[in-house]
Structures are given as C-alpha cells and as structure tokens.
DNA sequence: CAAATTTGTCTATTGATATAGACAACTATA
DNA sequence: TATAGTTGTCTATATCAATAGACAAATTTG
C-alpha cells in the first residue's frame, strides 16, 4: 500500500488554472528539496507527463516562475532552480524583527511605509483595552532581508501615550528603539493568532508577490511586563519565502 | 490619504479565476464578521459593482459557496450566510487536540485513517534523534469537530519503543492516551514550524475542501519532560475553517 | 561535425472564463 | 394587487486556458 505518496493532484475546472497549480507544485518541490537548488529541473516533456498535462501548460507554469525569479531557463541547456530556502522567522514571547534572523541573512531592516492617526476600530480597541473610537497611531511597515521583502505589518499604539512614535520609528527604523523613547524598556508578546489567505492587491505590491500567492497572517498584542497592552499588530508574511518558527516563550 | 482600506483586489489573468477570488473574498468577509452569520449578503448587482465584475461572475462565486455549504440562495429573497466562524485552534507547549476546543464545539474526535511501519526519512530521523533509516511507525489521522474535518496529521514514533501504538490509537482515539500505555504520562511540544500552501489532492479529499483552498502546515516535535523526543508530526489545517492561537508555553 | 537533447516560437482548435443584455420566477411590501 | 427588489435562466460574444503538432535555435555529447 505504498506509492500514493505525492500522487497526481491536478484539479481541473477548479477556478485555479492548471499552470498555476503546477507552478505551486514546483515551488513546493523546491521548498521540500525534491528539486535541489542550482540543479536543473526535469525537462519540460518529462514534467508534462509527470503532471499529466500538455507541454505548453508546463511552459506557462515555468514562465510564471521565471517571472518571479525562482527559475532561470536556458535554451538548449535546461531550466534551473535559483530560489533560496525559506527564511525561518521566530515567533515567541520576545519576538523582535532583526534578532531572530541573525545568521540567516546578511542584511535586514524595517521600512516605515506610512503612518496615520485614526479612531480605533473595534478590533484594535479590544486588543489595546481602549474605548472604542479612541485615537490610535497606525504605523505601516515592511521588513526586508537581503533586499527582499519578508513581512508587511500594521501596528497600532494609543495616540495619547505614544504621540510622535511615528517620527521615532522613521528615525530609528526600530519599534523596540522607538518604544524605549517612551519609557518602554521591555515588552512581551501576550497573544498571537495565526491564519493564512491569498494575498490581496496591497500585499502583492508591498511584498513583491505574484497573483495567487499565499500570505501568513499573525495578529498579536504586545504588553509591558506588568501586563499593560501597548501594541496591537497585524503582520503578513509571504508563505513562499517565510516560515514561522514558534520558539519557547 | 484614507479610503484604501480593503480596496479592490481582484487580479485578472493571474491563474486564479475571478469567481474563485471573489468566493475567497466572501469567505474571508464572513470569517472577519463583515458579513454576519444568518444575515443576507448584499444583492448580486451590489456585489458585482463592489468587486468590479459582471453579475454572472458573482453568481459563479456564490454558486461555488452554495456547493460548499457556506451560503444558501433563495430566489426572490436573497443569499444567506450559513457558515460559522473559524475554529481557534490552540498551539502551545501542551497542545492536545480536544483540550483546547472546549466551548467552541459540541463534538470532537480523532479518526485513525491509516498506519504503517517505514524507514525514517532524513527529516523524521533528525526530528526524533534517530539514525537515518531506523524503523518508525507512522499514523495518519484526521481531527473532526462537529462532523467537519479540522485537521489532518501524520505522526511518527520510534518503532521499537512504541510497537503497537497504532492499535492503541485505533482503540482509544487519542494520542495522549496511547502514549500513556507506553509509560509516557506527560509530554511537551519542543518545537513548531509553521507554513502555508495550497491544498494538494490528498488534503482536498481528507479535509473536504475545494480546489484552490489553503492549508496551514505545522511541523512539530514532542518530547518527554526530560527532553527525549518521542513524536514527530506534520499537521495540516484548512485555513478557511481554522486559525491557530499561539498560547503561552 | 553529426546527432541527440532541450528550450523557444508559431499556428490551429477546443473548452472554460468573463462580459452583456433581456426576461422569467419568486418574495416582500406599500 | 400592483410594484419594487431579488435570484434564476437563456442567448450571444470575446478573451483566457489548454491541447496538439511542427519546426527553429541553442547546447551538449559522441
């Protein structure tokens, strides 16, 4: 009773085109090591047979992955895997953007995309323990490692207590450092809720993804050591480039 | 600079058909509470305008969701939301299947789908601290809550130490109870790595999903209190029905 | 150099996807 | 009982997705 292992799993008339399904399969094969990095993919005819589709359909999938920078095709030689492995992004009580990526990348930083003051939505108000409609500061940021976007986040802070945190963030490029300016020397992650969905238009633009990509979504509340909520955030990670490692708290 | 909030995010020629993208958006709107349960959806013409597509395209999306049992359409009246919210599945040092779902569902259990003895793959061997190729027992299980599948998992145990755990699992329906028969009274989750991908054919079948659905994937190692690895597992959760709540370890 | 292998390009055909418009069928309400 | 609002069905058309076959262009190998 073996051999059903990976099995053919191409679904027709599913709303997802065959070339996109095959592109996903190839991405997954790279992620699991089935297709080694820098090695050649099987030739197009072999892939077509393997997935039970026409060669041109395989070509569409490959062409999309070449567009995404995952593969490089060379006429007469073959098609080669470029993509590196996924980043392993640590999540725990003391999650900090740069701390946990040490050793995996040579360069990493956070870019402040936008900031605004707005009334707290019910969800944000509940997370921060504020009255509904209280003013909060929202920071939109993007995390980058080795020049590639690896996260996209919105963070909300109580506007009264953290007035000017947007400027601090713009200067320091670090939420930890910005919070320190307001007397927050330490903070803990109180809760994290995790889900996944297809990337929307904003995700596609900010994370440099192709349509159909998946994002991991975390919704988290950070608190001071004495339990006072200071930050509510929603982060999105491109599933093809990032995995989340849940570390001991 | 407001008003980009949810924004239109329908992508054309992306390999994912418009009706499937809109179905996903509706599912998400239900999950976030934008479309309340048991309430009527906006009429088809309104939805078509909202997403910038033809009414017939919206109808295709709705028809798929009716097929999935999420919506019910009534001629002359409207289209109504049937689906409940996502289950919030706790992940932490003492993750147990049924413990954390209390209060969210009335009925829950684990079904043993299959079991086998096989040589440990490099990944499994490393997780369990065994020599590559050592014999391990694999259990394939499905978790159900209120009659709907909410997880699908493969778990590996050292074959020598846990010979017969497959039968124990079939009898008790509980991994915790089965481990207790082998003298394991307590265990902790040592590590969890999280990712997301499109469901493959086996996921679609076992989790009762439609093509294009997303699954959350966790890869975890459980250890005894003194740090000895006893269980390596890979679990898949349907993202449309489950979210993962990371609890304090 | 010749042959084999592999990717690239072209034409043609079929079926699925998306748009457009018109009208029927059913429900709720004034 | 009209009328307005909603879902259901039909026809028609244009574009995208997938298959099929043939051959060109580049590379590697004997």
Coordinates of C-alpha atoms (C1' of nucleotides) in Angstrom, one line a residue:
Chain A
X1 CA 0.0 0.0 0.0
X2 CA 2.7 2.5 -0.9
X3 CA 3.2 4.7 -3.8
X4 CA 0.4 7.1 -3.3
X5 CA 3.0 9.4 -1.9
X6 CA 2.8 12.7 -3.7
X7 CA 0.3 11.4 -6.2
X8 CA -1.1 13.4 -9.1
X9 CA -3.2 16.2 -7.7
X10 CA -4.0 18.5 -10.6
X11 CA -7.6 19.6 -10.4
X12 CA -9.4 20.7 -13.5
X13 CA -12.2 23.4 -13.7
X14 CA -11.4 24.3 -10.1
X15 CA -11.1 28.1 -10.7
X16 CA -7.4 27.7 -10.4
X17 CA -5.7 27.3 -13.8
X18 CA -3.5 24.2 -14.4
X19 CA -0.4 26.3 -15.0
X20 CA -0.8 28.0 -11.6
X21 CA -1.3 24.7 -9.8
X22 CA 1.8 23.3 -11.5
X23 CA 3.8 26.4 -10.6
X24 CA 2.7 25.8 -7.0
X25 CA 3.8 22.2 -7.1
X26 CA 7.2 23.1 -8.4
X27 CA 7.6 25.8 -5.7
X28 CA 6.7 23.2 -3.2
X29 CA 9.1 20.6 -4.6
X30 CA 11.8 23.2 -4.3
X31 CA 10.9 24.0 -0.7
X32 CA 11.0 20.4 0.3
X33 CA 14.2 19.7 -1.5
X34 CA 12.7 17.5 -4.2
X35 CA 14.2 19.9 -6.8
X36 CA 17.6 20.9 -5.5
X37 CA 18.8 24.4 -5.7
X38 CA 21.1 25.3 -8.6
X39 CA 20.2 22.0 -10.2
X40 CA 18.3 21.5 -13.4
X41 CA 14.6 20.8 -13.4
X42 CA 13.4 17.7 -15.3
X43 CA 12.9 18.6 -19.0
X44 CA 9.5 20.1 -20.0
X45 CA 8.3 16.9 -21.7
X46 CA 9.0 14.9 -18.5
X47 CA 7.2 17.4 -16.3
X48 CA 4.3 17.4 -18.7
X49 CA 4.0 13.6 -18.4
X50 CA 4.5 13.7 -14.6
X51 CA 1.7 16.1 -14.1
X52 CA -0.5 14.7 -16.9
X53 CA -0.7 17.9 -18.9
X54 CA 0.5 19.3 -22.2
X55 CA 4.0 20.6 -22.5
X56 CA 2.7 24.1 -23.2
X57 CA 0.9 24.1 -19.9
X58 CA 4.1 23.3 -18.1
X59 CA 5.8 26.1 -20.0
X60 CA 3.2 28.5 -18.7
X61 CA 4.0 27.5 -15.2
X62 CA 7.7 27.7 -15.7
X63 CA 7.3 31.1 -17.4
X64 CA 5.5 32.4 -14.3
X65 CA 8.2 31.2 -12.0
X66 CA 10.9 32.7 -14.2
X67 CA 9.0 35.9 -13.9
X68 CA 9.0 35.5 -10.1
X69 CA 12.8 35.0 -10.1
X70 CA 12.6 31.4 -8.9
X71 CA 13.8 29.7 -12.1
X72 CA 16.1 30.5 -15.0
X73 CA 15.5 28.9 -18.3
X74 CA 18.4 28.5 -20.8
X75 CA 17.7 27.4 -24.3
X76 CA 19.3 24.1 -25.2
X77 CA 20.6 23.5 -21.6
X78 CA 17.6 23.3 -19.3
X79 CA 15.7 25.1 -16.5
X80 CA 17.5 25.8 -13.3
X81 CA 16.4 26.5 -9.7
X82 CA 17.5 29.8 -8.3
X83 CA 15.5 30.2 -5.2
X84 CA 17.0 30.0 -1.8
X85 CA 15.2 28.3 1.0
X86 CA 12.6 30.0 3.1
X87 CA 13.5 32.3 5.9
X88 CA 12.6 30.9 9.3
X89 CA 11.1 33.7 11.2
X90 CA 10.9 33.2 15.0
X91 CA 7.7 33.9 16.9
X92 CA 7.8 33.9 20.7
X93 CA 7.3 36.0 23.8
X94 CA 10.2 38.2 22.8
X95 CA 9.8 38.4 19.1
X96 CA 11.9 41.2 17.6
X97 CA 12.2 41.6 13.9
X98 CA 16.0 41.5 13.5
X99 CA 17.1 39.5 16.5
X100 CA 15.9 36.1 15.2
X101 CA 17.1 36.3 11.7
X102 CA 20.7 36.5 12.6
X103 CA 22.8 34.1 10.7
X104 CA 20.2 33.6 8.0
X105 CA 20.7 36.9 6.2
X106 CA 23.4 39.4 5.9
X107 CA 21.2 42.5 5.8
X108 CA 17.9 43.3 7.3
X109 CA 15.8 46.3 8.3
X110 CA 12.4 47.8 8.6
X111 CA 11.0 50.5 6.3
X112 CA 8.2 52.8 7.5
X113 CA 5.7 52.9 4.6
X114 CA 3.1 55.2 6.1
X115 CA 1.6 56.4 9.4
X116 CA -1.7 58.0 10.4
X117 CA -3.8 58.9 13.4
X118 CA -7.3 57.3 13.4
X119 CA -10.1 56.2 15.6
X120 CA -9.6 52.7 16.9
X121 CA -11.6 50.0 15.2
X122 CA -13.4 47.6 17.5
X123 CA -10.8 45.0 17.0
X124 CA -7.9 47.4 17.8
X125 CA -9.7 48.9 20.7
X126 CA -10.3 45.5 22.2
X127 CA -6.7 44.4 21.7
X128 CA -5.3 47.5 23.4
X129 CA -8.0 47.7 26.1
X130 CA -9.2 51.1 24.9
X131 CA -12.7 52.6 24.5
X132 CA -14.0 52.1 21.0
X133 CA -13.1 55.1 18.8
X134 CA -10.2 56.2 21.0
X135 CA -7.4 57.8 18.9
X136 CA -4.6 55.5 17.9
X137 CA -1.5 55.8 15.8
X138 CA -1.1 53.4 13.0
X139 CA 2.3 52.5 11.5
X140 CA 2.6 50.6 8.2
X141 CA 5.9 48.9 7.9
X142 CA 7.7 46.5 5.6
X143 CA 10.5 44.2 6.8
X144 CA 13.3 43.4 4.3
X145 CA 16.1 40.9 4.4
X146 CA 18.8 40.9 1.8
X147 CA 16.8 43.4 -0.2
X148 CA 13.7 41.1 -0.4
X149 CA 10.5 41.9 1.4
X150 CA 9.8 39.3 4.1
X151 CA 7.0 41.0 6.1
X152 CA 4.4 43.7 5.9
X153 CA 2.8 44.9 9.1
X154 CA 0.3 47.4 10.6
X155 CA 0.9 48.3 14.2
X156 CA -1.4 50.4 16.4
X157 CA -0.5 52.4 19.5
X158 CA -2.5 54.5 21.9
X159 CA -2.2 58.0 20.4
X160 CA -2.0 59.9 23.8
X161 CA 0.7 57.8 25.3
X162 CA 2.8 57.3 22.2
X163 CA 2.4 60.7 20.4
X164 CA 5.3 61.0 18.0
X165 CA 6.2 57.4 17.8
X166 CA 5.9 57.6 14.0
X167 CA 8.8 60.1 13.9
X168 CA 10.8 57.9 16.3
X169 CA 10.2 55.0 14.0
X170 CA 11.2 56.9 11.0
X171 CA 14.4 57.9 12.7
X172 CA 15.4 54.7 14.4
X173 CA 13.9 52.2 12.0
X174 CA 13.1 50.0 15.0
X175 CA 10.0 49.6 17.0
X176 CA 11.9 48.4 20.0
X177 CA 14.1 51.5 20.0
X178 CA 11.0 53.8 19.4
X179 CA 9.2 52.3 22.3
X180 CA 12.3 52.8 24.5
X181 CA 11.9 56.5 23.9
X182 CA 8.5 56.3 25.7
X183 CA 9.9 54.5 28.7
X184 CA 9.1 51.0 27.5
X185 CA 12.3 49.1 28.1
X186 CA 10.8 45.7 27.8
X187 CA 7.7 44.1 26.3
X188 CA 6.3 40.7 25.8
X189 CA 4.0 39.1 23.3
X190 CA 0.8 38.4 25.0
X191 CA -1.1 36.7 22.3
X192 CA -0.7 35.6 18.7
X193 CA -3.4 34.4 16.3
X194 CA -2.4 32.9 13.1
X195 CA -4.2 32.4 9.8
X196 CA -3.5 32.3 6.1
X197 CA -5.2 33.6 3.0
X198 CA -4.5 34.6 -0.6
X199 CA -2.5 37.9 -1.0
X200 CA -4.6 40.9 -1.8
X201 CA -3.6 43.7 -4.1
X202 CA -1.7 45.7 -1.4
X203 CA 0.2 42.5 -0.4
X204 CA 1.2 41.9 -3.9
X205 CA 2.6 45.4 -4.3
X206 CA 4.3 45.7 -1.0
X207 CA 5.7 42.2 -0.8
X208 CA 6.6 41.9 -4.5
X209 CA 4.4 38.8 -5.0
X210 CA 2.6 37.4 -8.0
X211 CA -1.2 37.0 -8.0
X212 CA -2.3 33.8 -6.3
X213 CA 0.4 33.9 -3.7
X214 CA -0.3 33.0 -0.1
X215 CA 0.3 35.1 2.9
X216 CA 0.6 34.0 6.5
X217 CA -1.2 36.5 8.8
X218 CA -0.4 37.0 12.5
X219 CA -2.5 39.2 14.8
X220 CA -0.6 39.9 18.0
X221 CA -0.8 42.0 21.2
X222 CA 2.4 43.2 22.9
X223 CA 2.3 44.1 26.6
X224 CA 4.6 45.5 29.2
X225 CA 6.0 43.1 31.8
X226 CA 3.2 44.1 34.1
X227 CA 0.6 43.2 31.5
X228 CA -0.4 46.5 30.1
X229 CA -1.2 46.3 26.3
X230 CA 0.9 48.8 24.3
X231 CA 0.9 47.5 20.7
X232 CA -1.7 45.7 18.5
X233 CA -0.3 44.5 15.2
X234 CA -1.3 42.5 12.1
X235 CA 1.6 41.2 10.1
X236 CA 1.6 39.4 6.8
X237 CA 4.4 37.1 5.6
X238 CA 4.8 35.7 2.1
X239 CA 4.4 32.0 2.6
X240 CA 6.7 31.1 -0.3
X241 CA 9.6 33.0 1.3
X242 CA 9.0 32.7 5.1
X243 CA 8.1 30.1 7.6
X244 CA 7.3 30.8 11.2
X245 CA 9.2 29.1 14.0
X246 CA 7.4 29.1 17.3
X247 CA 10.0 29.4 19.9
X248 CA 9.7 28.7 23.6
X249 CA 8.3 31.7 25.4
Chain B
X1 CA -4.9 59.5 2.3
X2 CA -7.7 57.2 3.6
X3 CA -10.1 55.0 1.9
X4 CA -7.7 52.5 0.5
X5 CA -8.8 50.3 3.4
X6 CA -9.9 47.0 2.0
X7 CA -9.5 48.2 -1.6
X8 CA -10.5 46.3 -4.6
X9 CA -8.0 43.5 -5.0
X10 CA -9.3 41.3 -7.9
X11 CA -6.4 40.3 -10.1
X12 CA -7.0 39.4 -13.7
X13 CA -5.1 36.8 -15.7
X14 CA -3.4 35.6 -12.5
X15 CA -4.1 31.9 -13.0
X16 CA -6.9 32.2 -10.4
X17 CA -10.3 32.8 -11.9
X18 CA -12.3 35.8 -10.8
X19 CA -15.1 33.8 -9.4
X20 CA -12.7 31.8 -7.2
X21 CA -11.1 35.0 -6.0
X22 CA -14.5 36.5 -5.2
X23 CA -15.5 33.3 -3.4
X24 CA -12.4 33.7 -1.3
X25 CA -13.2 37.3 -0.5
X26 CA -16.7 36.4 0.6
X27 CA -15.4 33.6 2.8
X28 CA -12.9 36.0 4.4
X29 CA -15.6 38.6 4.9
X30 CA -17.6 36.0 6.7
X31 CA -14.7 35.0 8.8
X32 CA -13.9 38.5 9.9
X33 CA -17.6 39.3 10.6
X34 CA -18.0 41.7 7.7
X35 CA -20.8 39.5 6.5
X36 CA -22.7 38.4 9.6
X37 CA -23.9 34.8 10.1
X38 CA -27.5 34.1 9.1
X39 CA -27.8 37.6 7.5
X40 CA -28.3 38.2 3.9
X41 CA -25.4 39.0 1.6
X42 CA -25.7 42.2 -0.4
X43 CA -27.6 41.6 -3.6
X44 CA -25.7 40.2 -6.6
X45 CA -25.7 43.5 -8.5
X46 CA -24.2 45.3 -5.5
X47 CA -21.5 42.7 -5.1
X48 CA -20.7 42.8 -8.8
X49 CA -20.2 46.6 -8.5
X50 CA -18.2 46.2 -5.3
X51 CA -15.7 43.8 -6.9
X52 CA -15.8 45.4 -10.3
X53 CA -17.0 42.4 -12.2
X54 CA -20.1 41.2 -14.0
X55 CA -23.1 39.9 -12.1
X56 CA -22.7 36.5 -13.7
X57 CA -19.2 36.2 -12.3
X58 CA -20.5 36.9 -8.8
X59 CA -23.1 34.3 -9.4
X60 CA -20.4 31.7 -10.2
X61 CA -18.7 32.6 -6.9
X62 CA -21.9 32.3 -4.9
X63 CA -22.8 29.1 -6.7
X64 CA -19.4 27.5 -5.6
X65 CA -20.0 28.6 -2.0
X66 CA -23.6 27.2 -2.0
X67 CA -22.0 24.0 -3.2
X68 CA -19.6 24.1 -0.3
X69 CA -22.4 24.6 2.1
X70 CA -21.4 28.1 3.1
X71 CA -24.3 30.0 1.6
X72 CA -27.9 29.4 0.8
X73 CA -29.6 31.2 -2.0
X74 CA -33.3 31.8 -2.1
X75 CA -35.0 33.1 -5.2
X76 CA -36.7 36.4 -4.6
X77 CA -35.4 36.7 -1.1
X78 CA -31.6 36.9 -1.1
X79 CA -28.5 34.9 -0.3
X80 CA -27.8 33.9 3.3
X81 CA -24.7 33.1 5.3
X82 CA -24.8 29.6 6.9
X83 CA -21.2 29.2 7.9
X84 CA -19.9 29.5 11.4
X85 CA -16.7 31.3 12.2
X86 CA -13.3 29.7 12.1
X87 CA -12.3 27.5 14.9
X88 CA -9.5 28.8 17.0
X89 CA -7.0 26.0 17.5
X90 CA -4.6 26.5 20.4
X91 CA -0.9 25.7 19.8
X92 CA 1.5 25.7 22.8
X93 CA 3.7 23.6 24.9
X94 CA 0.9 21.3 25.9
X95 CA -1.1 21.2 22.8
X96 CA -3.7 18.4 22.9
X97 CA -6.4 18.0 20.2
X98 CA -9.5 18.1 22.2
X99 CA -8.5 20.1 25.2
X100 CA -8.4 23.5 23.6
X101 CA -11.5 23.3 21.5
X102 CA -13.8 23.1 24.5
X103 CA -16.6 25.5 24.4
X104 CA -16.2 26.1 20.6
X105 CA -17.7 22.8 19.5
X106 CA -20.0 20.2 21.0
X107 CA -18.4 17.2 19.5
X108 CA -14.8 16.4 18.5
X109 CA -12.6 13.4 17.9
X110 CA -9.7 11.9 16.0
X111 CA -10.0 9.3 13.3
X112 CA -7.2 7.0 12.5
X113 CA -7.0 6.9 8.7
X114 CA -4.0 4.6 8.2
X115 CA -0.8 3.4 9.8
X116 CA 2.4 1.8 8.6
X117 CA 5.9 1.0 9.5
X118 CA 8.6 2.5 7.4
X119 CA 12.2 3.6 7.5
X120 CA 12.6 7.1 8.8
X121 CA 13.1 9.8 6.2
X122 CA 16.0 12.2 7.0
X123 CA 13.6 14.8 8.2
X124 CA 11.8 12.4 10.6
X125 CA 15.1 10.8 11.8
X126 CA 16.5 14.2 12.6
X127 CA 13.4 15.3 14.5
X128 CA 13.3 12.1 16.6
X129 CA 17.1 11.9 17.1
X130 CA 17.3 8.5 15.4
X131 CA 19.7 7.1 12.9
X132 CA 18.6 7.7 9.3
X133 CA 16.6 4.7 8.1
X134 CA 15.6 3.5 11.6
X135 CA 12.2 2.0 11.6
X136 CA 9.3 4.3 12.6
X137 CA 5.6 3.9 12.9
X138 CA 3.5 6.4 11.0
X139 CA -0.1 7.3 12.0
X140 CA -2.3 9.2 9.6
X141 CA -5.1 10.9 11.4
X142 CA -7.9 13.3 10.9
X143 CA -9.4 15.6 13.5
X144 CA -13.1 16.4 13.3
X145 CA -15.2 18.9 15.2
X146 CA -19.0 18.9 14.8
X147 CA -18.7 16.4 12.0
X148 CA -16.4 18.7 9.9
X149 CA -12.7 17.9 9.4
X150 CA -10.5 20.5 11.0
X151 CA -7.1 18.8 10.8
X152 CA -5.1 16.1 9.0
X153 CA -1.9 14.9 10.5
X154 CA 0.9 12.4 10.1
X155 CA 2.7 11.4 13.3
X156 CA 5.9 9.3 13.5
X157 CA 7.1 7.3 16.5
X158 CA 10.2 5.1 17.1
X159 CA 9.0 1.7 16.1
X160 CA 10.9 -0.2 18.7
X161 CA 9.8 1.8 21.7
X162 CA 6.2 2.3 20.6
X163 CA 5.4 -1.1 18.9
X164 CA 1.6 -1.4 18.7
X165 CA 0.8 2.3 19.2
X166 CA -1.3 2.1 16.0
X167 CA -3.6 -0.4 17.7
X168 CA -3.7 1.7 20.9
X169 CA -4.6 4.7 18.8
X170 CA -7.4 2.8 17.0
X171 CA -8.8 1.7 20.3
X172 CA -8.5 4.9 22.3
X173 CA -8.8 7.5 19.6
X174 CA -6.3 9.6 21.5
X175 CA -2.6 10.1 21.1
X176 CA -2.2 11.2 24.7
X177 CA -4.0 8.0 25.9
X178 CA -2.0 5.8 23.5
X179 CA 1.3 7.3 24.7
X180 CA 0.3 6.7 28.3
X181 CA 0.2 3.0 27.6
X182 CA 3.9 3.2 26.8
X183 CA 4.7 4.9 30.1
X184 CA 4.6 8.4 28.7
X185 CA 2.5 10.3 31.2
X186 CA 3.4 13.8 30.1
X187 CA 5.0 15.4 27.1
X188 CA 5.8 18.8 25.9
X189 CA 6.0 20.5 22.5
X190 CA 9.6 21.2 21.8
X191 CA 9.4 23.0 18.5
X192 CA 6.8 24.0 16.0
X193 CA 7.5 25.3 12.5
X194 CA 4.6 26.9 10.6
X195 CA 4.0 27.4 6.9
X196 CA 1.1 27.6 4.4
X197 CA 0.5 26.3 0.9
X198 CA -2.3 25.3 -1.4
X199 CA -4.1 22.1 -0.6
X200 CA -3.0 19.1 -2.6
X201 CA -5.3 16.3 -3.8
X202 CA -5.0 14.3 -0.5
X203 CA -5.8 17.4 1.5
X204 CA -8.8 18.1 -0.7
X205 CA -10.2 14.6 -0.1
X206 CA -9.5 14.2 3.6
X207 CA -10.4 17.7 4.6
X208 CA -13.4 18.1 2.3
X209 CA -12.0 21.2 0.6
X210 CA -12.5 22.7 -2.8
X211 CA -9.5 23.1 -5.2
X212 CA -7.6 26.3 -4.5
X213 CA -8.1 26.1 -0.8
X214 CA -5.2 27.0 1.6
X215 CA -3.8 24.8 4.3
X216 CA -1.8 25.8 7.3
X217 CA 1.0 23.4 8.0
X218 CA 2.7 22.8 11.3
X219 CA 5.8 20.5 11.8
X220 CA 6.3 19.8 15.4
X221 CA 8.4 17.6 17.8
X222 CA 7.0 16.4 21.1
X223 CA 9.4 15.5 23.9
X224 CA 9.2 14.0 27.3
X225 CA 9.7 16.4 30.2
X226 CA 13.4 15.4 30.3
X227 CA 13.8 16.3 26.7
X228 CA 13.7 13.0 24.9
X229 CA 12.0 13.2 21.5
X230 CA 9.0 10.8 21.2
X231 CA 6.9 12.2 18.4
X232 CA 7.4 14.0 15.1
X233 CA 4.4 15.2 13.3
X234 CA 3.1 17.2 10.4
X235 CA -0.4 18.6 10.6
X236 CA -2.5 20.4 8.0
X237 CA -5.4 22.7 8.9
X238 CA -7.9 24.1 6.4
X239 CA -7.2 27.9 6.6
X240 CA -10.8 28.7 5.9
X241 CA -12.1 26.9 8.9
X242 CA -9.2 27.1 11.4
X243 CA -7.0 29.7 12.9
X244 CA -4.1 28.9 15.2
X245 CA -3.9 30.6 18.5
X246 CA -0.4 30.6 20.0
X247 CA -0.7 30.2 23.7
X248 CA 1.8 30.8 26.4
X249 CA 4.1 27.8 26.6
Chain C
dC1 C1' 30.7 17.6 -37.5
dA2 C1' 26.6 15.0 -36.6
dA3 C1' 23.2 13.5 -33.5
dA4 C1' 20.6 13.9 -29.5
dT5 C1' 18.5 16.8 -26.2
dT6 C1' 16.4 20.8 -24.6
dT7 C1' 14.1 25.3 -24.8
dG8 C1' 11.7 28.8 -27.9
dT9 C1' 8.2 30.1 -31.4
dC10 C1' 4.4 29.6 -34.4
dT11 C1' -0.4 28.1 -36.0
dA12 C1' -4.7 26.0 -35.1
dT13 C1' -8.6 24.1 -32.3
dT14 C1' -11.3 23.3 -28.2
dG15 C1' -13.3 24.3 -23.8
dA16 C1' -13.6 27.3 -19.7
dT17 C1' -14.0 32.0 -18.1
dA18 C1' -16.0 36.6 -18.2
dT19 C1' -19.0 40.2 -20.1
dA20 C1' -23.5 41.9 -21.8
dG21 C1' -28.4 42.1 -22.1
dA22 C1' -33.1 40.5 -21.7
dC23 C1' -36.6 38.4 -19.3
dA24 C1' -38.8 34.8 -16.2
dA25 C1' -39.8 33.4 -11.4
dC26 C1' -40.3 34.3 -6.8
dT27 C1' -40.7 37.3 -2.4
dA28 C1' -41.9 41.2 0.3
dT29 C1' -44.3 45.3 0.8
dA30 C1' -46.9 49.5 0.0
Chain D
dT1 C1' -52.9 43.7 -6.2
dA2 C1' -49.5 46.3 -8.1
dT3 C1' -44.7 47.4 -7.6
dA4 C1' -40.0 47.0 -6.4
dG5 C1' -36.3 44.1 -5.4
dT6 C1' -34.1 39.8 -5.7
dT7 C1' -32.5 35.3 -7.7
dG8 C1' -32.8 32.1 -11.9
dT9 C1' -32.3 31.1 -16.9
dC10 C1' -31.3 32.0 -21.6
dT11 C1' -28.6 33.7 -25.7
dA12 C1' -24.5 35.8 -27.6
dT13 C1' -19.8 37.3 -27.8
dA14 C1' -14.9 38.0 -26.6
dT15 C1' -10.9 36.5 -24.1
dC16 C1' -8.2 33.2 -21.5
dA17 C1' -6.6 28.5 -20.7
dA18 C1' -5.3 24.0 -22.5
dT19 C1' -4.2 20.8 -26.1
dA20 C1' -1.9 19.4 -30.4
dG21 C1' 1.6 19.4 -33.8
dA22 C1' 5.5 21.1 -36.3
dC23 C1' 9.8 23.2 -36.5
dA24 C1' 13.6 26.6 -35.2
dA25 C1' 17.5 27.7 -32.1
dA26 C1' 20.8 26.6 -28.8
dT27 C1' 23.7 23.3 -26.1
dT28 C1' 25.9 19.0 -25.1
dT29 C1' 27.7 14.7 -26.4
dG30 C1' 29.6 11.0 -29.3

